GROMACS .gro file of C-alpha atoms in nm:
model
  231
    1UNK     CA    1   0.000   0.000   0.000
    2UNK     CA    2   0.286   0.233  -0.069
    3UNK     CA    3   0.441   0.241   0.277
    4UNK     CA    4   0.780   0.401   0.321
    5UNK     CA    5   0.947   0.707   0.175
    6UNK     CA    6   0.837   0.786  -0.178
    7UNK     CA    7   0.520   0.578  -0.152
    8UNK     CA    8   0.178   0.678  -0.280
    9UNK     CA    9   0.089   0.817   0.060
   10UNK     CA   10  -0.221   0.610   0.133
   11UNK     CA   11  -0.085   0.468   0.457
   12UNK     CA   12   0.052   0.806   0.567
   13UNK     CA   13  -0.303   0.922   0.638
   14UNK     CA   14  -0.408   0.612   0.831
   15UNK     CA   15  -0.359   0.476   1.180
   16UNK     CA   16  -0.116   0.185   1.191
   17UNK     CA   17  -0.080  -0.084   1.454
   18UNK     CA   18   0.125  -0.399   1.463
   19UNK     CA   19  -0.015  -0.709   1.627
   20UNK     CA   20   0.204  -0.904   1.865
   21UNK     CA   21   0.025  -1.229   1.786
   22UNK     CA   22  -0.267  -1.420   1.933
   23UNK     CA   23  -0.339  -1.427   2.305
   24UNK     CA   24  -0.517  -1.647   2.557
   25UNK     CA   25  -0.399  -1.987   2.438
   26UNK     CA   26  -0.404  -1.872   2.078
   27UNK     CA   27  -0.781  -1.823   2.044
   28UNK     CA   28  -0.888  -1.494   1.889
   29UNK     CA   29  -1.249  -1.577   1.980
   30UNK     CA   30  -1.166  -1.511   2.346
   31UNK     CA   31  -1.082  -1.148   2.269
   32UNK     CA   32  -1.372  -0.907   2.291
   33UNK     CA   33  -1.572  -0.652   2.486
   34UNK     CA   34  -1.781  -0.738   2.788
   35UNK     CA   35  -2.156  -0.757   2.723
   36UNK     CA   36  -2.232  -0.431   2.904
   37UNK     CA   37  -1.961  -0.239   2.719
   38UNK     CA   38  -2.064  -0.398   2.389
   39UNK     CA   39  -2.425  -0.289   2.438
   40UNK     CA   40  -2.327   0.066   2.538
   41UNK     CA   41  -2.090   0.088   2.241
   42UNK     CA   42  -2.356  -0.037   1.998
   43UNK     CA   43  -2.609   0.211   2.133
   44UNK     CA   44  -2.372   0.504   2.094
   45UNK     CA   45  -2.274   0.403   1.741
   46UNK     CA   46  -2.640   0.375   1.641
   47UNK     CA   47  -2.711   0.722   1.782
   48UNK     CA   48  -2.424   0.873   1.584
   49UNK     CA   49  -2.527   0.695   1.264
   50UNK     CA   50  -2.886   0.816   1.302
   51UNK     CA   51  -2.757   1.170   1.358
   52UNK     CA   52  -2.540   1.156   1.048
   53UNK     CA   53  -2.828   1.022   0.838
   54UNK     CA   54  -3.058   1.295   0.966
   55UNK     CA   55  -2.804   1.564   0.876
   56UNK     CA   56  -2.782   1.430   0.521
   57UNK     CA   57  -3.158   1.403   0.479
   58UNK     CA   58  -3.219   1.751   0.620
   59UNK     CA   59  -2.932   1.907   0.424
   60UNK     CA   60  -2.762   2.019   0.742
   61UNK     CA   61  -2.396   2.108   0.705
   62UNK     CA   62  -2.157   1.903   0.908
   63UNK     CA   63  -2.075   2.085   1.231
   64UNK     CA   64  -1.722   2.216   1.277
   65UNK     CA   65  -1.551   2.144   1.607
   66UNK     CA   66  -1.307   2.394   1.752
   67UNK     CA   67  -1.016   2.352   1.990
   68UNK     CA   68  -1.016   2.514   2.330
   69UNK     CA   69  -0.745   2.773   2.393
   70UNK     CA   70  -0.536   2.524   2.591
   71UNK     CA   71  -0.585   2.254   2.326
   72UNK     CA   72  -0.475   2.492   2.049
   73UNK     CA   73  -0.167   2.589   2.250
   74UNK     CA   74  -0.083   2.224   2.303
   75UNK     CA   75  -0.122   2.155   1.931
   76UNK     CA   76   0.135   2.425   1.848
   77UNK     CA   77   0.390   2.257   2.077
   78UNK     CA   78   0.307   1.924   1.916
   79UNK     CA   79   0.373   2.070   1.570
   80UNK     CA   80   0.717   2.185   1.688
   81UNK     CA   81   0.790   1.831   1.807
   82UNK     CA   82   0.678   1.687   1.473
   83UNK     CA   83   0.913   1.919   1.284
   84UNK     CA   84   1.207   1.810   1.497
   85UNK     CA   85   1.126   1.445   1.422
   86UNK     CA   86   1.140   1.502   1.046
   87UNK     CA   87   1.490   1.646   1.016
   88UNK     CA   88   1.790   1.435   0.905
   89UNK     CA   89   1.946   1.262   1.203
   90UNK     CA   90   1.616   1.215   1.383
   91UNK     CA   91   1.527   0.855   1.478
   92UNK     CA   92   1.203   0.897   1.281
   93UNK     CA   93   1.353   1.059   0.972
   94UNK     CA   94   1.312   0.736   0.775
   95UNK     CA   95   0.933   0.769   0.817
   96UNK     CA   96   0.925   1.148   0.787
   97UNK     CA   97   0.632   1.133   0.543
   98UNK     CA   98   0.422   0.941   0.795
   99UNK     CA   99   0.533   1.170   1.077
  100UNK     CA  100   0.432   1.474   0.871
  101UNK     CA  101   0.070   1.354   0.890
  102UNK     CA  102   0.082   1.309   1.268
  103UNK     CA  103  -0.101   1.635   1.345
  104UNK     CA  104  -0.372   1.551   1.093
  105UNK     CA  105  -0.426   1.208   1.248
  106UNK     CA  106  -0.429   1.348   1.601
  107UNK     CA  107  -0.692   1.608   1.511
  108UNK     CA  108  -0.911   1.347   1.343
  109UNK     CA  109  -0.884   1.117   1.642
  110UNK     CA  110  -0.949   1.400   1.889
  111UNK     CA  111  -1.263   1.489   1.696
  112UNK     CA  112  -1.382   1.128   1.706
  113UNK     CA  113  -1.319   1.101   2.080
  114UNK     CA  114  -1.498   1.428   2.147
  115UNK     CA  115  -1.804   1.341   1.938
  116UNK     CA  116  -1.823   0.993   2.086
  117UNK     CA  117  -1.818   1.129   2.441
  118UNK     CA  118  -1.988   1.470   2.418
  119UNK     CA  119  -2.161   1.490   2.081
  120UNK     CA  120  -2.100   1.721   1.785
  121UNK     CA  121  -2.091   2.046   1.982
  122UNK     CA  122  -1.864   2.226   2.222
  123UNK     CA  123  -1.487   2.261   2.214
  124UNK     CA  124  -1.227   1.988   2.207
  125UNK     CA  125  -1.048   2.001   2.541
  126UNK     CA  126  -0.675   1.978   2.599
  127UNK     CA  127  -0.733   1.647   2.779
  128UNK     CA  128  -0.900   1.499   2.472
  129UNK     CA  129  -0.631   1.610   2.229
  130UNK     CA  130  -0.358   1.487   2.464
  131UNK     CA  131  -0.520   1.143   2.472
  132UNK     CA  132  -0.537   1.150   2.092
  133UNK     CA  133  -0.170   1.251   2.075
  134UNK     CA  134  -0.072   0.963   2.305
  135UNK     CA  135  -0.250   0.718   2.078
  136UNK     CA  136  -0.102   0.894   1.775
  137UNK     CA  137   0.251   0.847   1.909
  138UNK     CA  138   0.180   0.477   1.954
  139UNK     CA  139   0.070   0.458   1.589
  140UNK     CA  140   0.394   0.628   1.482
  141UNK     CA  141   0.600   0.379   1.684
  142UNK     CA  142   0.405   0.088   1.537
  143UNK     CA  143   0.451   0.217   1.183
  144UNK     CA  144   0.824   0.259   1.240
  145UNK     CA  145   0.852  -0.099   1.367
  146UNK     CA  146   0.661  -0.235   1.069
  147UNK     CA  147   0.872  -0.081   0.796
  148UNK     CA  148   1.213  -0.058   0.965
  149UNK     CA  149   1.487  -0.233   0.773
  150UNK     CA  150   1.820  -0.259   0.954
  151UNK     CA  151   2.109  -0.126   0.750
  152UNK     CA  152   2.306  -0.394   0.571
  153UNK     CA  153   2.653  -0.450   0.712
  154UNK     CA  154   2.949  -0.404   0.483
  155UNK     CA  155   3.241  -0.647   0.485
  156UNK     CA  156   3.439  -0.387   0.679
  157UNK     CA  157   3.166  -0.374   0.946
  158UNK     CA  158   3.169  -0.753   0.979
  159UNK     CA  159   3.549  -0.753   0.999
  160UNK     CA  160   3.545  -0.485   1.268
  161UNK     CA  161   3.314  -0.698   1.483
  162UNK     CA  162   3.536  -1.004   1.436
  163UNK     CA  163   3.852  -0.807   1.520
  164UNK     CA  164   3.695  -0.658   1.832
  165UNK     CA  165   3.576  -0.997   1.951
  166UNK     CA  166   3.925  -1.143   1.903
  167UNK     CA  167   4.082  -0.859   2.100
  168UNK     CA  168   3.827  -0.888   2.377
  169UNK     CA  169   3.887  -1.262   2.399
  170UNK     CA  170   4.254  -1.194   2.463
  171UNK     CA  171   4.163  -0.927   2.717
  172UNK     CA  172   3.927  -1.159   2.905
  173UNK     CA  173   4.179  -1.445   2.914
  174UNK     CA  174   4.502  -1.252   2.980
  175UNK     CA  175   4.392  -0.916   3.118
  176UNK     CA  176   4.603  -0.735   2.858
  177UNK     CA  177   4.438  -0.451   2.670
  178UNK     CA  178   4.747  -0.333   2.480
  179UNK     CA  179   4.853  -0.488   2.150
  180UNK     CA  180   5.149  -0.433   1.922
  181UNK     CA  181   4.991  -0.313   1.602
  182UNK     CA  182   5.235  -0.511   1.389
  183UNK     CA  183   5.161  -0.831   1.582
  184UNK     CA  184   4.788  -0.764   1.564
  185UNK     CA  185   4.822  -0.709   1.190
  186UNK     CA  186   5.007  -1.037   1.143
  187UNK     CA  187   4.765  -1.233   1.360
  188UNK     CA  188   4.463  -1.097   1.171
  189UNK     CA  189   4.548  -1.341   0.891
  190UNK     CA  190   4.398  -1.607   1.121
  191UNK     CA  191   4.069  -1.420   1.085
  192UNK     CA  192   4.097  -1.433   0.708
  193UNK     CA  193   4.190  -1.065   0.676
  194UNK     CA  194   4.398  -0.916   0.401
  195UNK     CA  195   4.613  -0.613   0.497
  196UNK     CA  196   4.352  -0.374   0.356
  197UNK     CA  197   4.069  -0.546   0.542
  198UNK     CA  198   4.263  -0.524   0.868
  199UNK     CA  199   4.328  -0.152   0.815
  200UNK     CA  200   3.961  -0.079   0.740
  201UNK     CA  201   3.838  -0.285   1.038
  202UNK     CA  202   4.081  -0.111   1.275
  203UNK     CA  203   3.975   0.229   1.140
  204UNK     CA  204   3.610   0.150   1.209
  205UNK     CA  205   3.689   0.047   1.568
  206UNK     CA  206   3.889   0.366   1.610
  207UNK     CA  207   3.601   0.574   1.480
  208UNK     CA  208   3.373   0.402   1.730
  209UNK     CA  209   3.621   0.479   2.011
  210UNK     CA  210   3.657   0.110   2.085
  211UNK     CA  211   4.033   0.119   2.026
  212UNK     CA  212   4.304   0.384   2.038
  213UNK     CA  213   4.619   0.369   1.824
  214UNK     CA  214   4.923   0.551   1.964
  215UNK     CA  215   5.298   0.564   1.929
  216UNK     CA  216   5.538   0.461   2.204
  217UNK     CA  217   5.883   0.550   2.083
  218UNK     CA  218   5.891   0.424   1.726
  219UNK     CA  219   5.640   0.145   1.786
  220UNK     CA  220   5.267   0.158   1.707
  221UNK     CA  221   5.037   0.019   1.975
  222UNK     CA  222   4.663  -0.047   1.987
  223UNK     CA  223   4.476   0.001   2.315
  224UNK     CA  224   4.139  -0.170   2.359
  225UNK     CA  225   3.879   0.042   2.534
  226UNK     CA  226   3.777  -0.171   2.832
  227UNK     CA  227   3.546   0.086   2.990
  228UNK     CA  228   3.235  -0.087   3.130
  229UNK     CA  229   3.400  -0.423   3.070
  230UNK     CA  230   3.538  -0.646   3.341
  231UNK     CA  231   3.718  -0.974   3.371
   0.00000   0.00000   0.00000
């Protein structure tokens, strides 16, 4: 349905939720409303349907709901938050198109909640729009989980993990966190590394601050960062 960046946009306007699987011994038939809630829900839905039908038959324009002053102020702060979640570097940037419709979805949901509880008159309170925003955030999280694709690791990334694990194994068994770079380079052949692969893997670990390369006299050494690690 066109999910993801560059899609047709159909899903960007809809609420999204991801199921975690069946519950209660795997029977979906055991999931449902209690009889009293089901009856009250059915009654309210029938009332709203009858009202909508009457408006159409009588040619009555659909009523417009307005936000209270506090609700409008809250919506402005929510818009600022949405903008910050759409910029490059944000955790939600990869679903920025869906995030951009967050305010629209929250307003629609707030209107539904208000009409369901109070009818098609009055102002939408800040409490109602905050509840809608809480649900809206859950829909954003669910959408992100559904379409997230972890970045594919390059060969250099895989090599960096293997090199770090080998160094940590030595650290755990000997307590030494310092390695002669030349000896480490020679030993990396046992991991299947070529010289270039070793250099790239070590550079990645350095960029991640997991190792530090330094000179002692004329000799290059590699120090493994053991912070938060113990024997």
